[in-house]
Amino acid sequence: MGVSVLPVIAQSMALPAADPVGIARSGAQVAYGYSLEAATTNPALLSSLKEKGGFYVAGGLEMSVIQQSLESNQQTRTSTDRNRFIGGFGLAARLSPALTLGLKLDEPYLRHGKLLDDAPSRYMGDGIDLSARRMEGQAAWALNPNLSVGLGLGMARLSYESTSMMRLGLPNDPTLPVSATNAVDGLVEQRVGQSGNKVVPSYSLGLRWAISPRWTLGFTHQSGLKGDLNLKSEFRDANHGLFANDGLSIAPRGADIRAASLLASSQTTAGNPTLELPSQTTIGVRHRITPMVTWETDLRWTSASLRVPSFATAQTPSGTVTAPSELPRGKSHLSLNASVEVELGRSWTLRSGLSLDQRSVDESSAEPLLGGPRTAAFSFGAGYKVWGGELNVGYQYRQSEDQDTRRLDGVWSSTGFRNASTRMRMEGMGHLMALGFKMMF
């Protein structure tokens, strides 16, 4: 239900929200009472709803492009596999003055992209598709009119796919191991991929404290997501090139026949299956300046527990071939989010937000698939009361810090991969938008 026309790169894989209200607020809503969408983030906010119940449904689009520029040739390459549909759902029902139940469906993490076949960093991984779709049942207890606590319990479906390019040595007899009498005479470049999924438990905790009629403090903790995926690996597509032993020259005659025989005699093995996505802990303060204007500021801490499965390997008659490098681990970091909401009469509500994220991956480990540089984001949106409910739209623009690295470009010859130390720049921007409808009753 969203439209995006500009590219995105390397920003955090954590989405601010999957609904238009949360997107328009840039995720700053852990203390935002009277909002069913905010209860997706903080279950304690369910007890603040004025109505006895309600629901919202939302859908949108996230678009991603990975962009790389080599200093040596000034060529810029952008990736494919850019679009992903996102969706969200929320439901609330008050059973008593003290107890309100809810249900939420959201997508806390999303990352995808596929590099071109000649991308300079393809040996370090040339494709990723990571998603987490979460569903939790919620409950909020009002300890008194100003204080409530919340709990969410549920599950998340983790999906992951990765690919990388490898070069396999071509012996004179590809069905036998390399030896003094069976020397390597050429290389074949081949993509190796793996994919899998897993359903894992999740939970969230929340607190809402209305300090005064105008000030509210909110706190929430969303659990990390971890599981061992049922990864399956295989060779992807036909061979992507034949080369001489130096890794650059034209392959010797007959290499194509030997390459087909080598791949038929080889197999793949999936990497370490553990996928771990970090937890998030947020504290926020909300202030209603006037009956029309409300602002909120959140401080979010994301844990360091980001880990993705290692790349698949290839087993040939001459031994195991692995990727020269694995995707990096994450590091803990802080994010600052702010939002403002203006009610114009009885029909219109305008929203805007801002967020600033610290680097989530060490600069020394910078690469395009996981990204993770410092990111700034700006968002806006609007709501219009119609059809007995409210129609909402939200949009966020994300700009990542440019990254320079010398560790990704290299040459893979018959002796293995060697780094060329060529400087590469990774840059881009991001867009996220959604449309939704909410009805309270």
Short mmCIF file of C-alpha atoms in Angstrom, two decimals:
data_model
loop_
_atom_site.label_atom_id
_atom_site.label_comp_id
_atom_site.label_asym_id
_atom_site.label_seq_id
_atom_site.Cartn_x
_atom_site.Cartn_y
_atom_site.Cartn_z
CA MET A 1 0.00 0.00 0.00
CA GLY A 2 3.00 2.28 -0.24
CA VAL A 3 4.96 3.73 -3.14
CA SER A 4 8.70 4.40 -3.10
CA VAL A 5 10.89 5.80 -5.89
CA LEU A 6 14.28 6.47 -4.30
CA PRO A 7 17.02 4.06 -3.13
CA VAL A 8 17.96 3.03 0.37
CA ILE A 9 21.21 1.60 1.73
CA ALA A 10 22.90 0.28 4.81
CA GLN A 11 20.68 1.74 7.49
CA SER A 12 19.79 -0.25 10.57
CA MET A 13 17.76 -3.40 9.90
CA ALA A 14 15.41 -2.44 12.77
CA LEU A 15 12.20 -0.85 11.50
CA PRO A 16 10.68 2.01 13.55
CA ALA A 17 7.23 0.46 13.06
CA ALA A 18 5.16 -1.39 10.48
CA ASP A 19 2.12 0.92 10.69
CA PRO A 20 1.75 4.49 9.37
CA VAL A 21 1.33 6.14 12.78
CA GLY A 22 4.49 4.58 14.22
CA ILE A 23 6.40 5.33 11.02
CA ALA A 24 5.29 8.98 11.07
CA ARG A 25 6.48 9.24 14.68
CA SER A 26 9.85 7.59 13.76
CA GLY A 27 9.10 5.02 16.47
CA ALA A 28 8.98 7.61 19.30
CA GLN A 29 5.81 6.48 21.09
CA VAL A 30 6.57 4.35 24.16
CA ALA A 31 4.82 6.94 26.40
CA TYR A 32 2.14 8.00 23.92
CA GLY A 33 -1.15 7.24 25.66
CA TYR A 34 -4.54 7.02 23.97
CA SER A 35 -2.88 5.39 20.96
CA LEU A 36 -3.51 1.80 19.91
CA GLU A 37 -0.56 1.93 17.50
CA ALA A 38 1.78 2.98 20.33
CA ALA A 39 0.65 -0.07 22.31
CA THR A 40 2.40 -2.18 19.66
CA THR A 41 5.63 -0.87 21.16
CA ASN A 42 4.56 -0.62 24.82
CA PRO A 43 1.77 -3.02 25.94
CA ALA A 44 1.18 -0.97 29.11
CA LEU A 45 -0.40 1.74 26.94
CA LEU A 46 -3.42 -0.50 26.31
CA SER A 47 -4.84 0.59 29.66
CA SER A 48 -4.75 4.24 28.58
CA LEU A 49 -7.19 3.78 25.69
CA LYS A 50 -10.35 5.87 26.10
CA GLU A 51 -12.55 3.41 24.25
CA LYS A 52 -13.39 -0.16 25.26
CA GLY A 53 -11.77 -1.66 22.19
CA GLY A 54 -10.58 -1.20 18.65
CA PHE A 55 -8.33 -2.40 15.88
CA TYR A 56 -6.04 -1.16 13.14
CA VAL A 57 -4.70 -2.75 9.99
CA ALA A 58 -1.81 -1.41 7.92
CA GLY A 59 0.33 -2.22 4.89
CA GLY A 60 3.18 -0.52 3.13
CA LEU A 61 6.48 -0.79 1.33
CA GLU A 62 10.17 -0.73 2.24
CA MET A 63 12.73 -0.31 -0.54
CA SER A 64 16.46 -1.06 -0.34
CA VAL A 65 19.38 -0.55 -2.69
CA ILE A 66 23.05 -1.22 -1.88
CA GLN A 67 25.37 1.19 -3.68
CA GLN A 68 29.16 0.71 -4.05
CA SER A 69 31.79 2.94 -5.73
CA LEU A 70 35.40 1.87 -6.34
CA GLU A 71 38.00 4.62 -6.19
CA SER A 72 40.20 2.85 -8.76
CA ASN A 73 37.70 2.98 -11.64
CA GLN A 74 35.04 5.42 -10.38
CA GLN A 75 32.31 2.91 -11.25
CA THR A 76 29.16 2.76 -9.13
CA ARG A 77 27.11 -0.41 -8.82
CA THR A 78 23.66 -0.71 -7.29
CA SER A 79 21.89 -3.86 -6.20
CA THR A 80 18.65 -5.52 -7.19
CA ASP A 81 15.90 -7.20 -5.10
CA ARG A 82 14.85 -3.83 -3.67
CA ASN A 83 11.24 -4.01 -2.52
CA ARG A 84 9.51 -5.63 0.41
CA PHE A 85 5.87 -5.41 1.52
CA ILE A 86 5.34 -4.75 5.23
CA GLY A 87 2.19 -5.11 7.28
CA GLY A 88 0.90 -4.52 10.79
CA PHE A 89 -2.18 -5.28 12.87
CA GLY A 90 -3.36 -4.33 16.33
CA LEU A 91 -6.39 -5.26 18.45
CA ALA A 92 -7.53 -4.22 21.92
CA ALA A 93 -10.45 -5.13 24.20
CA ARG A 94 -11.05 -3.86 27.77
CA LEU A 95 -12.35 -6.65 30.00
CA SER A 96 -12.53 -4.58 33.18
CA PRO A 97 -11.38 -1.16 34.40
CA ALA A 98 -8.10 -2.78 35.46
CA LEU A 99 -7.46 -5.26 32.62
CA THR A 100 -7.14 -4.72 28.87
CA LEU A 101 -6.11 -7.40 26.41
CA GLY A 102 -4.54 -6.91 23.01
CA LEU A 103 -2.95 -8.57 20.01
CA LYS A 104 -0.24 -7.22 17.74
CA LEU A 105 1.40 -8.27 14.50
CA ASP A 106 4.49 -6.36 13.35
CA GLU A 107 7.88 -6.68 11.65
CA PRO A 108 10.70 -5.50 13.91
CA TYR A 109 13.61 -6.42 11.58
CA LEU A 110 14.02 -6.41 7.83
CA ARG A 111 17.12 -6.45 5.59
CA HIS A 112 17.54 -7.49 1.95
CA GLY A 113 19.58 -6.87 -1.17
CA LYS A 114 21.38 -8.66 -3.97
CA LEU A 115 24.63 -7.40 -5.48
CA LEU A 116 25.41 -7.50 -9.17
CA ASP A 117 27.43 -10.45 -10.47
CA ASP A 118 30.54 -8.27 -10.87
CA ALA A 119 30.25 -6.43 -7.55
CA PRO A 120 33.73 -5.95 -6.02
CA SER A 121 32.65 -7.34 -2.63
CA ARG A 122 30.81 -10.41 -3.95
CA TYR A 123 33.27 -12.87 -2.37
CA MET A 124 32.37 -11.49 1.08
CA GLY A 125 28.69 -12.16 0.38
CA ASP A 126 26.54 -10.97 -2.53
CA GLY A 127 22.99 -11.41 -1.25
CA ILE A 128 20.94 -11.29 1.95
CA ASP A 129 17.26 -11.62 2.78
CA LEU A 130 16.48 -11.36 6.51
CA SER A 131 13.08 -10.81 8.09
CA ALA A 132 11.30 -11.23 11.42
CA ARG A 133 7.51 -11.31 11.62
CA ARG A 134 6.25 -11.15 15.19
CA MET A 135 2.88 -11.83 16.79
CA GLU A 136 2.21 -11.30 20.50
CA GLY A 137 -0.81 -11.49 22.74
CA GLN A 138 -0.81 -8.55 25.15
CA ALA A 139 -2.24 -7.65 28.53
CA ALA A 140 -2.16 -4.38 30.48
CA TRP A 141 -3.04 -3.92 34.14
CA ALA A 142 -3.97 -0.51 35.53
CA LEU A 143 -2.59 -0.48 39.08
CA ASN A 144 -4.24 2.93 39.50
CA PRO A 145 -5.46 5.60 37.04
CA ASN A 146 -1.90 6.91 36.60
CA LEU A 147 0.17 3.72 36.61
CA SER A 148 -0.05 0.62 34.45
CA VAL A 149 2.15 -2.31 33.48
CA GLY A 150 2.01 -4.48 30.39
CA LEU A 151 3.16 -7.85 29.13
CA GLY A 152 3.33 -9.35 25.65
CA LEU A 153 3.95 -13.02 24.90
CA GLY A 154 4.13 -14.60 21.50
CA MET A 155 6.37 -15.81 18.74
CA ALA A 156 8.32 -14.58 15.75
CA ARG A 157 9.08 -16.26 12.47
CA LEU A 158 12.70 -15.69 11.48
CA SER A 159 13.64 -16.09 7.82
CA TYR A 160 17.14 -15.85 6.41
CA GLU A 161 18.85 -16.33 3.08
CA SER A 162 22.42 -15.54 2.04
CA THR A 163 24.57 -16.06 -1.03
CA SER A 164 28.25 -15.58 -1.79
CA MET A 165 30.50 -16.03 -4.79
CA MET A 166 33.32 -18.59 -4.61
CA ARG A 167 36.07 -19.68 -6.95
CA LEU A 168 36.82 -23.37 -7.25
CA GLY A 169 40.11 -24.69 -8.63
CA LEU A 170 39.85 -26.75 -11.84
CA PRO A 171 42.33 -29.68 -11.83
CA ASN A 172 43.15 -31.47 -15.06
CA ASP A 173 40.92 -34.27 -13.77
CA PRO A 174 38.18 -32.48 -11.78
CA THR A 175 36.86 -35.72 -10.28
CA LEU A 176 40.15 -36.32 -8.40
CA PRO A 177 41.95 -34.30 -5.69
CA VAL A 178 44.62 -31.80 -6.64
CA SER A 179 48.11 -33.32 -6.57
CA ALA A 180 51.52 -33.02 -8.19
CA THR A 181 50.19 -35.01 -11.13
CA ASN A 182 46.76 -33.36 -11.15
CA ALA A 183 47.53 -29.63 -11.08
CA VAL A 184 45.01 -26.79 -11.09
CA ASP A 185 44.58 -25.28 -14.55
CA GLY A 186 41.87 -22.66 -14.25
CA LEU A 187 39.12 -21.45 -11.92
CA VAL A 188 35.33 -21.47 -12.02
CA GLU A 189 33.33 -18.79 -10.21
CA GLN A 190 30.15 -20.14 -8.66
CA ARG A 191 27.43 -18.73 -6.41
CA VAL A 192 26.63 -20.75 -3.28
CA GLY A 193 23.46 -20.02 -1.32
CA GLN A 194 21.50 -21.13 1.71
CA SER A 195 18.10 -20.38 3.23
CA GLY A 196 16.02 -21.38 6.22
CA ASN A 197 13.52 -20.27 8.82
CA LYS A 198 12.56 -20.83 12.44
CA VAL A 199 9.73 -19.89 14.79
CA VAL A 200 11.06 -18.61 18.12
CA PRO A 201 9.45 -17.21 21.30
CA SER A 202 9.30 -13.48 22.00
CA TYR A 203 8.11 -11.23 24.77
CA SER A 204 7.79 -7.56 25.66
CA LEU A 205 7.45 -5.68 28.95
CA GLY A 206 6.02 -2.22 29.45
CA LEU A 207 5.36 0.49 32.02
CA ARG A 208 3.32 3.70 31.80
CA TRP A 209 3.35 6.38 34.49
CA ALA A 210 1.22 9.49 34.07
CA ILE A 211 3.21 11.86 36.25
CA SER A 212 0.65 14.65 35.77
CA PRO A 213 -2.19 15.43 33.32
CA ARG A 214 0.43 16.74 30.85
CA TRP A 215 3.50 14.55 31.47
CA THR A 216 3.84 10.79 30.95
CA LEU A 217 6.82 8.49 31.36
CA GLY A 218 7.05 5.22 29.43
CA PHE A 219 9.38 2.24 29.53
CA THR A 220 9.51 -0.91 27.43
CA HIS A 221 11.78 -3.86 26.80
CA GLN A 222 11.43 -6.04 23.71
CA SER A 223 13.21 -9.36 23.79
CA GLY A 224 15.87 -10.45 21.38
CA LEU A 225 15.05 -13.19 18.88
CA LYS A 226 17.33 -16.20 18.56
CA GLY A 227 17.09 -19.58 16.90
CA ASP A 228 18.96 -22.22 14.93
CA LEU A 229 17.48 -22.18 11.44
CA ASN A 230 16.85 -25.28 9.35
CA LEU A 231 19.29 -24.09 6.68
CA LYS A 232 19.51 -25.79 3.31
CA SER A 233 22.29 -24.98 0.87
CA GLU A 234 22.91 -25.46 -2.85
CA PHE A 235 24.75 -24.12 -5.86
CA ARG A 236 22.83 -21.22 -7.37
CA ASP A 237 22.60 -20.64 -11.14
CA ALA A 238 25.19 -21.80 -13.66
CA ASN A 239 28.86 -20.91 -13.28
CA HIS A 240 29.46 -17.16 -13.45
CA GLY A 241 32.84 -17.13 -15.13
CA LEU A 242 35.95 -19.10 -16.00
CA PHE A 243 39.45 -17.74 -15.36
CA ALA A 244 43.11 -18.67 -15.58
CA ASN A 245 45.10 -19.42 -12.42
CA ASP A 246 45.90 -15.74 -11.84
CA GLY A 247 42.19 -15.04 -11.39
CA LEU A 248 42.15 -12.36 -14.10
CA SER A 249 43.10 -13.86 -17.47
CA ILE A 250 40.97 -15.91 -19.85
CA ALA A 251 40.52 -19.54 -18.83
CA PRO A 252 42.33 -22.26 -20.81
CA ARG A 253 40.51 -24.16 -23.51
CA GLY A 254 38.24 -26.90 -22.25
CA ALA A 255 37.72 -25.27 -18.83
CA ASP A 256 33.95 -25.21 -19.34
CA ILE A 257 33.77 -29.00 -19.67
CA ARG A 258 35.95 -29.52 -16.62
CA ALA A 259 33.88 -26.95 -14.66
CA ALA A 260 30.66 -28.86 -15.32
CA SER A 261 32.32 -32.10 -14.21
CA LEU A 262 33.72 -30.43 -11.06
CA LEU A 263 30.35 -29.01 -9.99
CA ALA A 264 28.70 -32.38 -10.59
CA SER A 265 31.29 -33.97 -8.28
CA SER A 266 30.90 -31.31 -5.56
CA GLN A 267 28.30 -30.50 -2.94
CA THR A 268 27.48 -27.72 -0.49
CA THR A 269 27.12 -27.54 3.29
CA ALA A 270 25.13 -24.91 5.17
CA GLY A 271 26.95 -22.67 7.63
CA ASN A 272 26.42 -22.24 11.36
CA PRO A 273 22.60 -21.96 11.60
CA THR A 274 22.32 -19.50 14.52
CA LEU A 275 20.46 -16.27 13.81
CA GLU A 276 20.27 -13.79 16.68
CA LEU A 277 18.54 -10.41 16.54
CA PRO A 278 19.10 -7.91 19.37
CA SER A 279 16.80 -6.82 22.18
CA GLN A 280 15.70 -3.21 22.56
CA THR A 281 15.12 -1.25 25.77
CA THR A 282 13.49 2.17 25.57
CA ILE A 283 12.56 4.95 27.96
CA GLY A 284 10.50 7.91 26.80
CA VAL A 285 8.78 11.03 28.05
CA ARG A 286 5.66 12.59 26.59
CA HIS A 287 4.40 16.13 27.13
CA ARG A 288 1.06 17.57 26.04
CA ILE A 289 1.94 21.24 25.58
CA THR A 290 -1.60 22.31 24.66
CA PRO A 291 -4.79 20.38 23.91
CA MET A 292 -3.65 20.44 20.27
CA VAL A 293 0.11 19.75 20.47
CA THR A 294 1.95 16.77 22.01
CA TRP A 295 5.61 15.82 21.75
CA GLU A 296 7.64 12.81 22.85
CA THR A 297 11.33 11.98 23.15
CA ASP A 298 12.66 8.40 23.48
CA LEU A 299 16.10 7.00 24.22
CA ARG A 300 16.56 3.43 22.96
CA TRP A 301 19.38 1.00 23.76
CA THR A 302 19.93 -1.91 21.37
CA SER A 303 21.98 -4.84 22.64
CA ALA A 304 25.07 -6.23 20.91
CA SER A 305 23.51 -9.63 20.20
CA LEU A 306 23.33 -9.39 16.42
CA ARG A 307 24.64 -12.50 14.69
CA VAL A 308 23.76 -14.06 11.36
CA PRO A 309 24.58 -17.57 10.07
CA SER A 310 27.98 -18.13 8.49
CA PHE A 311 28.11 -18.59 4.72
CA ALA A 312 27.59 -21.98 3.12
CA THR A 313 30.71 -23.85 1.99
CA ALA A 314 31.53 -25.98 -1.06
CA GLN A 315 33.06 -29.46 -0.81
CA THR A 316 35.03 -30.45 -3.88
CA PRO A 317 37.15 -33.58 -4.46
CA SER A 318 40.14 -31.41 -3.46
CA GLY A 319 38.66 -30.20 -0.16
CA THR A 320 36.44 -27.50 1.33
CA VAL A 321 36.17 -23.99 -0.13
CA THR A 322 34.96 -21.21 2.18
CA ALA A 323 34.21 -17.51 1.85
CA PRO A 324 37.22 -15.25 2.65
CA SER A 325 35.23 -13.46 5.36
CA GLU A 326 31.99 -13.73 7.33
CA LEU A 327 29.41 -11.04 7.99
CA PRO A 328 30.24 -9.03 11.15
CA ARG A 329 28.71 -9.22 14.60
CA GLY A 330 26.70 -6.28 15.87
CA LYS A 331 27.52 -3.96 18.74
CA SER A 332 25.34 -2.22 21.30
CA HIS A 333 24.28 1.30 20.44
CA LEU A 334 21.92 4.12 21.38
CA SER A 335 19.17 5.79 19.37
CA LEU A 336 17.44 9.10 20.02
CA ASN A 337 13.89 9.46 18.70
CA ALA A 338 11.50 12.40 18.87
CA SER A 339 8.02 13.08 17.56
CA VAL A 340 5.36 15.78 17.60
CA GLU A 341 1.64 15.45 16.93
CA VAL A 342 -0.82 18.26 16.16
CA GLU A 343 -4.59 17.83 16.22
CA LEU A 344 -6.31 20.16 13.76
CA GLY A 345 -9.98 20.30 14.63
CA ARG A 346 -11.95 17.09 14.88
CA SER A 347 -10.89 15.49 11.60
CA TRP A 348 -7.16 16.00 10.99
CA THR A 349 -4.05 14.94 12.89
CA LEU A 350 -0.55 15.81 11.65
CA ARG A 351 2.55 13.90 12.79
CA SER A 352 6.30 14.29 12.40
CA GLY A 353 9.33 12.51 13.80
CA LEU A 354 13.12 12.41 13.90
CA SER A 355 15.60 9.70 14.87
CA LEU A 356 19.38 9.48 15.22
CA ASP A 357 21.07 6.06 15.44
CA GLN A 358 24.62 5.32 16.46
CA ARG A 359 26.71 2.85 14.49
CA SER A 360 25.51 -0.74 15.01
CA VAL A 361 28.56 -2.48 13.44
CA ASP A 362 32.23 -1.68 14.06
CA GLU A 363 33.67 0.61 11.40
CA SER A 364 36.55 -1.80 10.82
CA SER A 365 34.00 -4.46 9.78
CA ALA A 366 31.99 -2.24 7.41
CA GLU A 367 30.38 -4.08 4.49
CA PRO A 368 27.24 -3.54 2.39
CA LEU A 369 24.95 -6.46 3.27
CA LEU A 370 24.37 -5.77 6.98
CA GLY A 371 25.27 -2.07 6.76
CA GLY A 372 25.08 -0.49 10.20
CA PRO A 373 26.57 3.04 9.90
CA ARG A 374 25.23 6.04 11.78
CA THR A 375 21.80 6.96 10.47
CA ALA A 376 19.53 10.00 10.63
CA ALA A 377 15.84 9.75 9.75
CA PHE A 378 12.98 12.18 9.28
CA SER A 379 9.33 11.24 9.06
CA PHE A 380 5.89 12.76 8.68
CA GLY A 381 2.30 11.64 8.26
CA ALA A 382 -1.34 12.48 8.74
CA GLY A 383 -4.58 11.00 9.98
CA TYR A 384 -8.11 11.80 8.79
CA LYS A 385 -11.28 10.68 10.54
CA VAL A 386 -13.59 9.05 8.04
CA TRP A 387 -15.88 5.99 7.72
CA GLY A 388 -16.30 5.82 11.47
CA GLY A 389 -12.56 5.46 12.04
CA GLU A 390 -9.28 7.08 11.08
CA LEU A 391 -7.32 6.73 7.85
CA ASN A 392 -3.57 7.19 8.38
CA VAL A 393 -0.53 7.56 6.16
CA GLY A 394 3.12 7.66 7.26
CA TYR A 395 6.46 8.12 5.53
CA GLN A 396 10.08 8.00 6.71
CA TYR A 397 13.26 9.05 4.93
CA ARG A 398 16.57 7.64 6.21
CA GLN A 399 20.01 8.97 5.35
CA SER A 400 23.05 6.88 6.26
CA GLU A 401 26.57 8.08 6.83
CA ASP A 402 28.91 7.34 3.92
CA GLN A 403 31.33 4.50 4.63
CA ASP A 404 34.82 3.98 3.20
CA THR A 405 36.64 0.67 3.42
CA ARG A 406 39.68 -1.04 1.89
CA ARG A 407 38.93 -4.61 3.02
CA LEU A 408 36.28 -5.74 0.49
CA ASP A 409 37.88 -5.57 -2.97
CA GLY A 410 40.31 -8.29 -3.99
CA VAL A 411 41.46 -10.97 -6.44
CA TRP A 412 40.75 -14.68 -6.06
CA SER A 413 43.45 -16.72 -7.82
CA SER A 414 44.41 -20.39 -7.64
CA THR A 415 46.27 -19.65 -4.38
CA GLY A 416 43.17 -18.12 -2.77
CA PHE A 417 41.77 -14.67 -2.11
CA ARG A 418 44.07 -11.68 -1.65
CA ASN A 419 43.01 -8.16 -0.75
CA ALA A 420 43.67 -5.41 -3.28
CA SER A 421 43.36 -2.61 -0.66
CA THR A 422 41.29 -0.50 -3.07
CA ARG A 423 39.13 2.08 -1.36
CA MET A 424 35.41 1.52 -1.75
CA ARG A 425 32.61 3.91 -0.78
CA MET A 426 29.16 2.73 0.32
CA GLU A 427 26.39 5.32 0.38
CA GLY A 428 22.66 5.78 -0.04
CA MET A 429 19.33 6.67 1.52
CA GLY A 430 16.19 4.96 2.68
CA HIS A 431 12.41 5.19 2.35
CA LEU A 432 9.59 3.55 4.25
CA MET A 433 5.88 4.25 3.94
CA ALA A 434 2.55 2.73 4.89
CA LEU A 435 -1.20 3.27 4.78
CA GLY A 436 -3.59 2.08 7.47
CA PHE A 437 -7.06 2.29 8.95
CA LYS A 438 -8.04 2.33 12.63
CA MET A 439 -11.45 2.01 14.24
CA MET A 440 -12.23 2.38 17.94
CA PHE A 441 -15.50 1.37 19.56
#
